[in-house]
Amino acid sequence: MEKENTPITIAYGDGIGSEIMESALTILREAGASIKIETIEIGQRIYNMGARHGILPSAWDTLSRNKVLLKSPIIIPAPMIPGMPDYEDINKIIYKKFNLSTENQSIYTIIDIPDSEWLSASATIGEDFALFETTHDSAPEIAGKNIANPSAIIQASIMLLRHINQPDTALLIENALKRIIKDGIHTADIYNRKTSKKKVGLDEFTEELIARL
């Protein structure tokens, strides 16, 4: 009997957000994750429309229904008009909306490479809602250049899979991620001539990881 797909909400975010999210979703599909994806838009474009919280009202219905969010990093812009109130951090709004201010938050990384800020992910889990995201920023300066490291959002996806009771798929992806790093297939941010074997872009990193599933 085919396993029923679990609905999850995703947000592509800003900067490199869409690139790394597509990488994670491709890996989730190839690994056989039983998920049904619903997309919301949050972040810079919504803030610039005048929404102080960076989220449209309709998105709350999706979040409330699915109770799980996988989120890429976003950009919180400066106020467009001097003297106007600052835009509010969407994370803080989500914490408040879903009573996560007493959250059980954990930082997760399976890759032990010193001095890299691009490898860890965060899980914030409450009684009725769970948020999974990267701990790095949106890095708009490298957006669209195919050089971003998707490891953090992949690790956020692994935590999400465990949360929705798909541990086998989570372990499959985790082992592939460990293997590609051990094999020295590295994106530019963690590439080291002494320890790495091959420098790859985001797309090739994704393909190499899928080959190791």
PDB file of C-alpha atoms in Angstrom:
ATOM      1  CA  MET A   1       0.000   0.000   0.000  1.00  0.00           C
ATOM      2  CA  GLU A   2       1.404   3.363  -1.018  1.00  0.00           C
ATOM      3  CA  LYS A   3       2.313   5.635   1.865  1.00  0.00           C
ATOM      4  CA  GLU A   4       0.193   8.760   2.149  1.00  0.00           C
ATOM      5  CA  ASN A   5       2.064  11.984   1.404  1.00  0.00           C
ATOM      6  CA  THR A   6       2.479  14.333   4.351  1.00  0.00           C
ATOM      7  CA  PRO A   7       1.687  17.960   3.506  1.00  0.00           C
ATOM      8  CA  ILE A   8       4.464  20.445   4.252  1.00  0.00           C
ATOM      9  CA  THR A   9       4.844  24.158   3.590  1.00  0.00           C
ATOM     10  CA  ILE A  10       7.944  25.586   1.951  1.00  0.00           C
ATOM     11  CA  ALA A  11       9.172  29.152   1.493  1.00  0.00           C
ATOM     12  CA  TYR A  12      11.877  29.879  -1.079  1.00  0.00           C
ATOM     13  CA  GLY A  13      13.060  33.046   0.647  1.00  0.00           C
ATOM     14  CA  ASP A  14      15.462  35.566  -0.886  1.00  0.00           C
ATOM     15  CA  GLY A  15      18.971  35.673  -2.350  1.00  0.00           C
ATOM     16  CA  ILE A  16      20.241  32.129  -2.782  1.00  0.00           C
ATOM     17  CA  GLY A  17      17.081  30.815  -1.153  1.00  0.00           C
ATOM     18  CA  SER A  18      15.383  29.590  -4.310  1.00  0.00           C
ATOM     19  CA  GLU A  19      18.536  27.811  -5.537  1.00  0.00           C
ATOM     20  CA  ILE A  20      19.247  25.908  -2.356  1.00  0.00           C
ATOM     21  CA  MET A  21      15.573  25.065  -1.861  1.00  0.00           C
ATOM     22  CA  GLU A  22      15.340  23.577  -5.365  1.00  0.00           C
ATOM     23  CA  SER A  23      18.391  21.478  -4.549  1.00  0.00           C
ATOM     24  CA  ALA A  24      16.780  20.193  -1.349  1.00  0.00           C
ATOM     25  CA  LEU A  25      13.450  19.457  -3.044  1.00  0.00           C
ATOM     26  CA  THR A  26      15.170  17.578  -5.865  1.00  0.00           C
ATOM     27  CA  ILE A  27      17.013  15.447  -3.315  1.00  0.00           C
ATOM     28  CA  LEU A  28      13.815  14.831  -1.338  1.00  0.00           C
ATOM     29  CA  ARG A  29      12.064  13.636  -4.492  1.00  0.00           C
ATOM     30  CA  GLU A  30      14.946  11.391  -5.538  1.00  0.00           C
ATOM     31  CA  ALA A  31      15.146   9.906  -2.049  1.00  0.00           C
ATOM     32  CA  GLY A  32      11.461   9.009  -2.177  1.00  0.00           C
ATOM     33  CA  ALA A  33      10.167  11.339   0.535  1.00  0.00           C
ATOM     34  CA  SER A  34       6.407  10.987   0.959  1.00  0.00           C
ATOM     35  CA  ILE A  35       5.507  14.673   1.024  1.00  0.00           C
ATOM     36  CA  LYS A  36       2.994  16.995  -0.567  1.00  0.00           C
ATOM     37  CA  ILE A  37       4.421  20.472  -1.021  1.00  0.00           C
ATOM     38  CA  GLU A  38       2.538  23.743  -0.648  1.00  0.00           C
ATOM     39  CA  THR A  39       4.464  26.943  -1.300  1.00  0.00           C
ATOM     40  CA  ILE A  40       4.090  30.315   0.379  1.00  0.00           C
ATOM     41  CA  GLU A  41       5.989  33.499  -0.386  1.00  0.00           C
ATOM     42  CA  ILE A  42       7.616  35.401   2.435  1.00  0.00           C
ATOM     43  CA  GLY A  43      10.443  37.884   2.550  1.00  0.00           C
ATOM     44  CA  GLN A  44      11.756  40.913   0.726  1.00  0.00           C
ATOM     45  CA  ARG A  45       9.168  41.230  -2.067  1.00  0.00           C
ATOM     46  CA  ILE A  46       6.305  40.969   0.413  1.00  0.00           C
ATOM     47  CA  TYR A  47       7.936  43.483   2.751  1.00  0.00           C
ATOM     48  CA  ASN A  48       8.355  45.869  -0.187  1.00  0.00           C
ATOM     49  CA  MET A  49       4.650  45.561  -0.939  1.00  0.00           C
ATOM     50  CA  GLY A  50       4.095  47.225   2.421  1.00  0.00           C
ATOM     51  CA  ALA A  51       3.480  44.136   4.551  1.00  0.00           C
ATOM     52  CA  ARG A  52       5.392  44.884   7.778  1.00  0.00           C
ATOM     53  CA  HIS A  53       5.533  41.199   8.684  1.00  0.00           C
ATOM     54  CA  GLY A  54       6.838  40.025   5.300  1.00  0.00           C
ATOM     55  CA  ILE A  55       3.993  37.560   4.855  1.00  0.00           C
ATOM     56  CA  LEU A  56       0.598  37.723   3.161  1.00  0.00           C
ATOM     57  CA  PRO A  57      -2.509  36.928   5.243  1.00  0.00           C
ATOM     58  CA  SER A  58      -3.394  33.979   3.006  1.00  0.00           C
ATOM     59  CA  ALA A  59      -0.135  32.227   3.924  1.00  0.00           C
ATOM     60  CA  TRP A  60      -1.230  31.823   7.532  1.00  0.00           C
ATOM     61  CA  ASP A  61      -3.993  29.453   6.447  1.00  0.00           C
ATOM     62  CA  THR A  62      -1.451  27.197   4.737  1.00  0.00           C
ATOM     63  CA  LEU A  63       0.896  27.251   7.722  1.00  0.00           C
ATOM     64  CA  SER A  64      -1.908  26.549  10.181  1.00  0.00           C
ATOM     65  CA  ARG A  65      -3.136  23.627   8.113  1.00  0.00           C
ATOM     66  CA  ASN A  66       0.206  21.921   7.485  1.00  0.00           C
ATOM     67  CA  LYS A  67       1.928  22.800  10.780  1.00  0.00           C
ATOM     68  CA  VAL A  68       5.394  22.353   9.236  1.00  0.00           C
ATOM     69  CA  LEU A  69       7.543  24.957   7.439  1.00  0.00           C
ATOM     70  CA  LEU A  70      10.816  24.457   5.582  1.00  0.00           C
ATOM     71  CA  LYS A  71      12.232  27.936   5.030  1.00  0.00           C
ATOM     72  CA  SER A  72      15.155  29.405   3.132  1.00  0.00           C
ATOM     73  CA  PRO A  73      16.717  32.616   4.505  1.00  0.00           C
ATOM     74  CA  ILE A  74      15.068  35.953   3.795  1.00  0.00           C
ATOM     75  CA  ILE A  75      16.027  39.614   3.556  1.00  0.00           C
ATOM     76  CA  ILE A  76      14.388  42.122   5.892  1.00  0.00           C
ATOM     77  CA  PRO A  77      14.719  45.486   4.106  1.00  0.00           C
ATOM     78  CA  ALA A  78      15.195  48.873   5.680  1.00  0.00           C
ATOM     79  CA  PRO A  79      12.024  51.012   5.859  1.00  0.00           C
ATOM     80  CA  MET A  80      11.207  52.569   2.506  1.00  0.00           C
ATOM     81  CA  ILE A  81      10.110  55.826   4.102  1.00  0.00           C
ATOM     82  CA  PRO A  82      12.256  57.461   6.815  1.00  0.00           C
ATOM     83  CA  GLY A  83      10.429  57.631  10.104  1.00  0.00           C
ATOM     84  CA  MET A  84       8.172  54.685   9.351  1.00  0.00           C
ATOM     85  CA  PRO A  85       8.210  51.694  11.742  1.00  0.00           C
ATOM     86  CA  ASP A  86      10.818  49.038  11.068  1.00  0.00           C
ATOM     87  CA  TYR A  87       9.772  45.853   9.332  1.00  0.00           C
ATOM     88  CA  GLU A  88       9.337  42.945  11.721  1.00  0.00           C
ATOM     89  CA  ASP A  89      11.337  39.723  11.608  1.00  0.00           C
ATOM     90  CA  ILE A  90       9.101  37.034  10.098  1.00  0.00           C
ATOM     91  CA  ASN A  91      10.648  34.411  12.386  1.00  0.00           C
ATOM     92  CA  LYS A  92       9.567  36.339  15.481  1.00  0.00           C
ATOM     93  CA  ILE A  93       6.075  36.681  14.031  1.00  0.00           C
ATOM     94  CA  ILE A  94       5.896  32.921  13.385  1.00  0.00           C
ATOM     95  CA  TYR A  95       7.163  32.173  16.906  1.00  0.00           C
ATOM     96  CA  LYS A  96       4.430  34.384  18.355  1.00  0.00           C
ATOM     97  CA  LYS A  97       1.671  33.108  16.068  1.00  0.00           C
ATOM     98  CA  PHE A  98       2.365  29.449  16.838  1.00  0.00           C
ATOM     99  CA  ASN A  99       3.456  29.814  20.468  1.00  0.00           C
ATOM    100  CA  LEU A 100       7.082  28.932  19.836  1.00  0.00           C
ATOM    101  CA  SER A 101       8.422  31.512  22.378  1.00  0.00           C
ATOM    102  CA  THR A 102       9.051  28.565  24.662  1.00  0.00           C
ATOM    103  CA  GLU A 103      10.335  26.607  21.726  1.00  0.00           C
ATOM    104  CA  ASN A 104      12.567  23.579  21.794  1.00  0.00           C
ATOM    105  CA  GLN A 105      15.227  24.806  19.360  1.00  0.00           C
ATOM    106  CA  SER A 106      18.163  22.744  18.220  1.00  0.00           C
ATOM    107  CA  ILE A 107      21.043  23.448  15.850  1.00  0.00           C
ATOM    108  CA  TYR A 108      21.995  20.484  13.709  1.00  0.00           C
ATOM    109  CA  THR A 109      25.091  19.757  11.680  1.00  0.00           C
ATOM    110  CA  ILE A 110      26.498  16.432  10.549  1.00  0.00           C
ATOM    111  CA  ILE A 111      29.480  18.023   8.820  1.00  0.00           C
ATOM    112  CA  ASP A 112      32.438  18.916  10.999  1.00  0.00           C
ATOM    113  CA  ILE A 113      34.342  21.510   9.015  1.00  0.00           C
ATOM    114  CA  PRO A 114      35.765  24.365  11.122  1.00  0.00           C
ATOM    115  CA  ASP A 115      35.103  27.998  10.286  1.00  0.00           C
ATOM    116  CA  SER A 116      32.191  27.412   7.927  1.00  0.00           C
ATOM    117  CA  GLU A 117      28.932  29.244   8.515  1.00  0.00           C
ATOM    118  CA  TRP A 118      27.132  27.478   5.661  1.00  0.00           C
ATOM    119  CA  LEU A 119      26.605  24.024   7.095  1.00  0.00           C
ATOM    120  CA  SER A 120      24.158  24.038   9.998  1.00  0.00           C
ATOM    121  CA  ALA A 121      20.391  24.151  10.217  1.00  0.00           C
ATOM    122  CA  SER A 122      17.893  24.980  12.923  1.00  0.00           C
ATOM    123  CA  ALA A 123      14.743  23.218  14.106  1.00  0.00           C
ATOM    124  CA  THR A 124      12.248  25.086  16.265  1.00  0.00           C
ATOM    125  CA  ILE A 125       9.538  22.711  17.417  1.00  0.00           C
ATOM    126  CA  GLY A 126       6.489  23.543  19.476  1.00  0.00           C
ATOM    127  CA  GLU A 127       3.384  21.576  20.397  1.00  0.00           C
ATOM    128  CA  ASP A 128       1.494  22.390  17.198  1.00  0.00           C
ATOM    129  CA  PHE A 129       4.069  23.767  14.760  1.00  0.00           C
ATOM    130  CA  ALA A 130       7.627  23.125  13.583  1.00  0.00           C
ATOM    131  CA  LEU A 131       9.992  25.440  11.700  1.00  0.00           C
ATOM    132  CA  PHE A 132      13.066  24.111   9.873  1.00  0.00           C
ATOM    133  CA  GLU A 133      15.573  26.506   8.308  1.00  0.00           C
ATOM    134  CA  THR A 134      19.190  27.369   7.638  1.00  0.00           C
ATOM    135  CA  THR A 135      21.237  29.353  10.125  1.00  0.00           C
ATOM    136  CA  HIS A 136      23.107  31.279   7.395  1.00  0.00           C
ATOM    137  CA  ASP A 137      21.881  34.406   5.637  1.00  0.00           C
ATOM    138  CA  SER A 138      20.459  34.816   2.136  1.00  0.00           C
ATOM    139  CA  ALA A 139      23.787  35.834   0.509  1.00  0.00           C
ATOM    140  CA  PRO A 140      22.276  37.883  -2.348  1.00  0.00           C
ATOM    141  CA  GLU A 141      25.780  38.696  -3.619  1.00  0.00           C
ATOM    142  CA  ILE A 142      26.184  35.122  -4.892  1.00  0.00           C
ATOM    143  CA  ALA A 143      22.589  34.488  -5.963  1.00  0.00           C
ATOM    144  CA  GLY A 144      22.243  33.019  -9.436  1.00  0.00           C
ATOM    145  CA  LYS A 145      25.932  32.101  -9.723  1.00  0.00           C
ATOM    146  CA  ASN A 146      25.514  28.370  -9.045  1.00  0.00           C
ATOM    147  CA  ILE A 147      28.091  28.435  -6.247  1.00  0.00           C
ATOM    148  CA  ALA A 148      25.919  28.305  -3.112  1.00  0.00           C
ATOM    149  CA  ASN A 149      26.270  25.419  -0.674  1.00  0.00           C
ATOM    150  CA  PRO A 150      22.880  23.694  -0.123  1.00  0.00           C
ATOM    151  CA  SER A 151      24.093  21.568   2.810  1.00  0.00           C
ATOM    152  CA  ALA A 152      22.267  23.565   5.483  1.00  0.00           C
ATOM    153  CA  ILE A 153      18.837  23.413   3.844  1.00  0.00           C
ATOM    154  CA  ILE A 154      19.432  19.724   3.130  1.00  0.00           C
ATOM    155  CA  GLN A 155      20.103  19.201   6.839  1.00  0.00           C
ATOM    156  CA  ALA A 156      16.949  21.170   7.664  1.00  0.00           C
ATOM    157  CA  SER A 157      15.105  18.764   5.367  1.00  0.00           C
ATOM    158  CA  ILE A 158      16.592  15.779   7.194  1.00  0.00           C
ATOM    159  CA  MET A 159      15.279  17.113  10.507  1.00  0.00           C
ATOM    160  CA  LEU A 160      11.899  17.756   8.917  1.00  0.00           C
ATOM    161  CA  LEU A 161      11.692  14.162   7.678  1.00  0.00           C
ATOM    162  CA  ARG A 162      12.406  12.843  11.153  1.00  0.00           C
ATOM    163  CA  HIS A 163       9.743  15.155  12.563  1.00  0.00           C
ATOM    164  CA  ILE A 164       7.082  13.809  10.171  1.00  0.00           C
ATOM    165  CA  ASN A 165       8.094  10.226  10.962  1.00  0.00           C
ATOM    166  CA  GLN A 166      10.070   9.372   7.841  1.00  0.00           C
ATOM    167  CA  PRO A 167      13.374   8.371   9.516  1.00  0.00           C
ATOM    168  CA  ASP A 168      14.471   5.932   6.814  1.00  0.00           C
ATOM    169  CA  THR A 169      14.390   8.610   4.122  1.00  0.00           C
ATOM    170  CA  ALA A 170      16.095  11.038   6.478  1.00  0.00           C
ATOM    171  CA  LEU A 171      18.905   8.549   7.103  1.00  0.00           C
ATOM    172  CA  LEU A 172      19.262   7.881   3.375  1.00  0.00           C
ATOM    173  CA  ILE A 173      19.850  11.573   2.678  1.00  0.00           C
ATOM    174  CA  GLU A 174      22.049  12.032   5.741  1.00  0.00           C
ATOM    175  CA  ASN A 175      24.339   9.184   4.706  1.00  0.00           C
ATOM    176  CA  ALA A 176      24.594  10.557   1.152  1.00  0.00           C
ATOM    177  CA  LEU A 177      25.492  13.998   2.502  1.00  0.00           C
ATOM    178  CA  LYS A 178      28.132  12.538   4.800  1.00  0.00           C
ATOM    179  CA  ARG A 179      29.540  10.506   1.912  1.00  0.00           C
ATOM    180  CA  ILE A 180      29.836  13.406  -0.532  1.00  0.00           C
ATOM    181  CA  ILE A 181      31.673  15.494   2.059  1.00  0.00           C
ATOM    182  CA  LYS A 182      33.953  12.589   2.974  1.00  0.00           C
ATOM    183  CA  ASP A 183      34.640  12.002  -0.724  1.00  0.00           C
ATOM    184  CA  GLY A 184      35.957  15.560  -0.999  1.00  0.00           C
ATOM    185  CA  ILE A 185      33.257  16.837  -3.377  1.00  0.00           C
ATOM    186  CA  HIS A 186      32.974  20.378  -2.051  1.00  0.00           C
ATOM    187  CA  THR A 187      31.442  23.709  -2.981  1.00  0.00           C
ATOM    188  CA  ALA A 188      33.701  26.757  -3.030  1.00  0.00           C
ATOM    189  CA  ASP A 189      32.951  27.863   0.541  1.00  0.00           C
ATOM    190  CA  ILE A 190      34.421  24.684   2.068  1.00  0.00           C
ATOM    191  CA  TYR A 191      36.873  23.765  -0.683  1.00  0.00           C
ATOM    192  CA  ASN A 192      40.424  23.295   0.532  1.00  0.00           C
ATOM    193  CA  ARG A 193      43.260  22.281  -1.773  1.00  0.00           C
ATOM    194  CA  LYS A 194      44.758  20.030   0.889  1.00  0.00           C
ATOM    195  CA  THR A 195      41.636  18.091   1.824  1.00  0.00           C
ATOM    196  CA  SER A 196      39.161  18.490  -1.050  1.00  0.00           C
ATOM    197  CA  LYS A 197      39.255  16.450  -4.239  1.00  0.00           C
ATOM    198  CA  LYS A 198      36.892  18.412  -6.473  1.00  0.00           C
ATOM    199  CA  LYS A 199      35.340  21.871  -6.443  1.00  0.00           C
ATOM    200  CA  VAL A 200      31.743  21.843  -7.669  1.00  0.00           C
ATOM    201  CA  GLY A 201      28.864  24.251  -8.100  1.00  0.00           C
ATOM    202  CA  LEU A 202      25.473  23.872  -6.494  1.00  0.00           C
ATOM    203  CA  ASP A 203      23.968  21.891  -9.378  1.00  0.00           C
ATOM    204  CA  GLU A 204      26.828  19.400  -9.558  1.00  0.00           C
ATOM    205  CA  PHE A 205      26.857  19.034  -5.770  1.00  0.00           C
ATOM    206  CA  THR A 206      23.161  18.120  -5.941  1.00  0.00           C
ATOM    207  CA  GLU A 207      23.773  15.595  -8.722  1.00  0.00           C
ATOM    208  CA  GLU A 208      26.719  14.048  -6.892  1.00  0.00           C
ATOM    209  CA  LEU A 209      24.688  13.704  -3.699  1.00  0.00           C
ATOM    210  CA  ILE A 210      21.791  12.068  -5.546  1.00  0.00           C
ATOM    211  CA  ALA A 211      24.253   9.584  -7.071  1.00  0.00           C
ATOM    212  CA  ARG A 212      25.149   8.565  -3.507  1.00  0.00           C
ATOM    213  CA  LEU A 213      21.594   7.971  -2.311  1.00  0.00           C
TER     214      LEU A 213
END
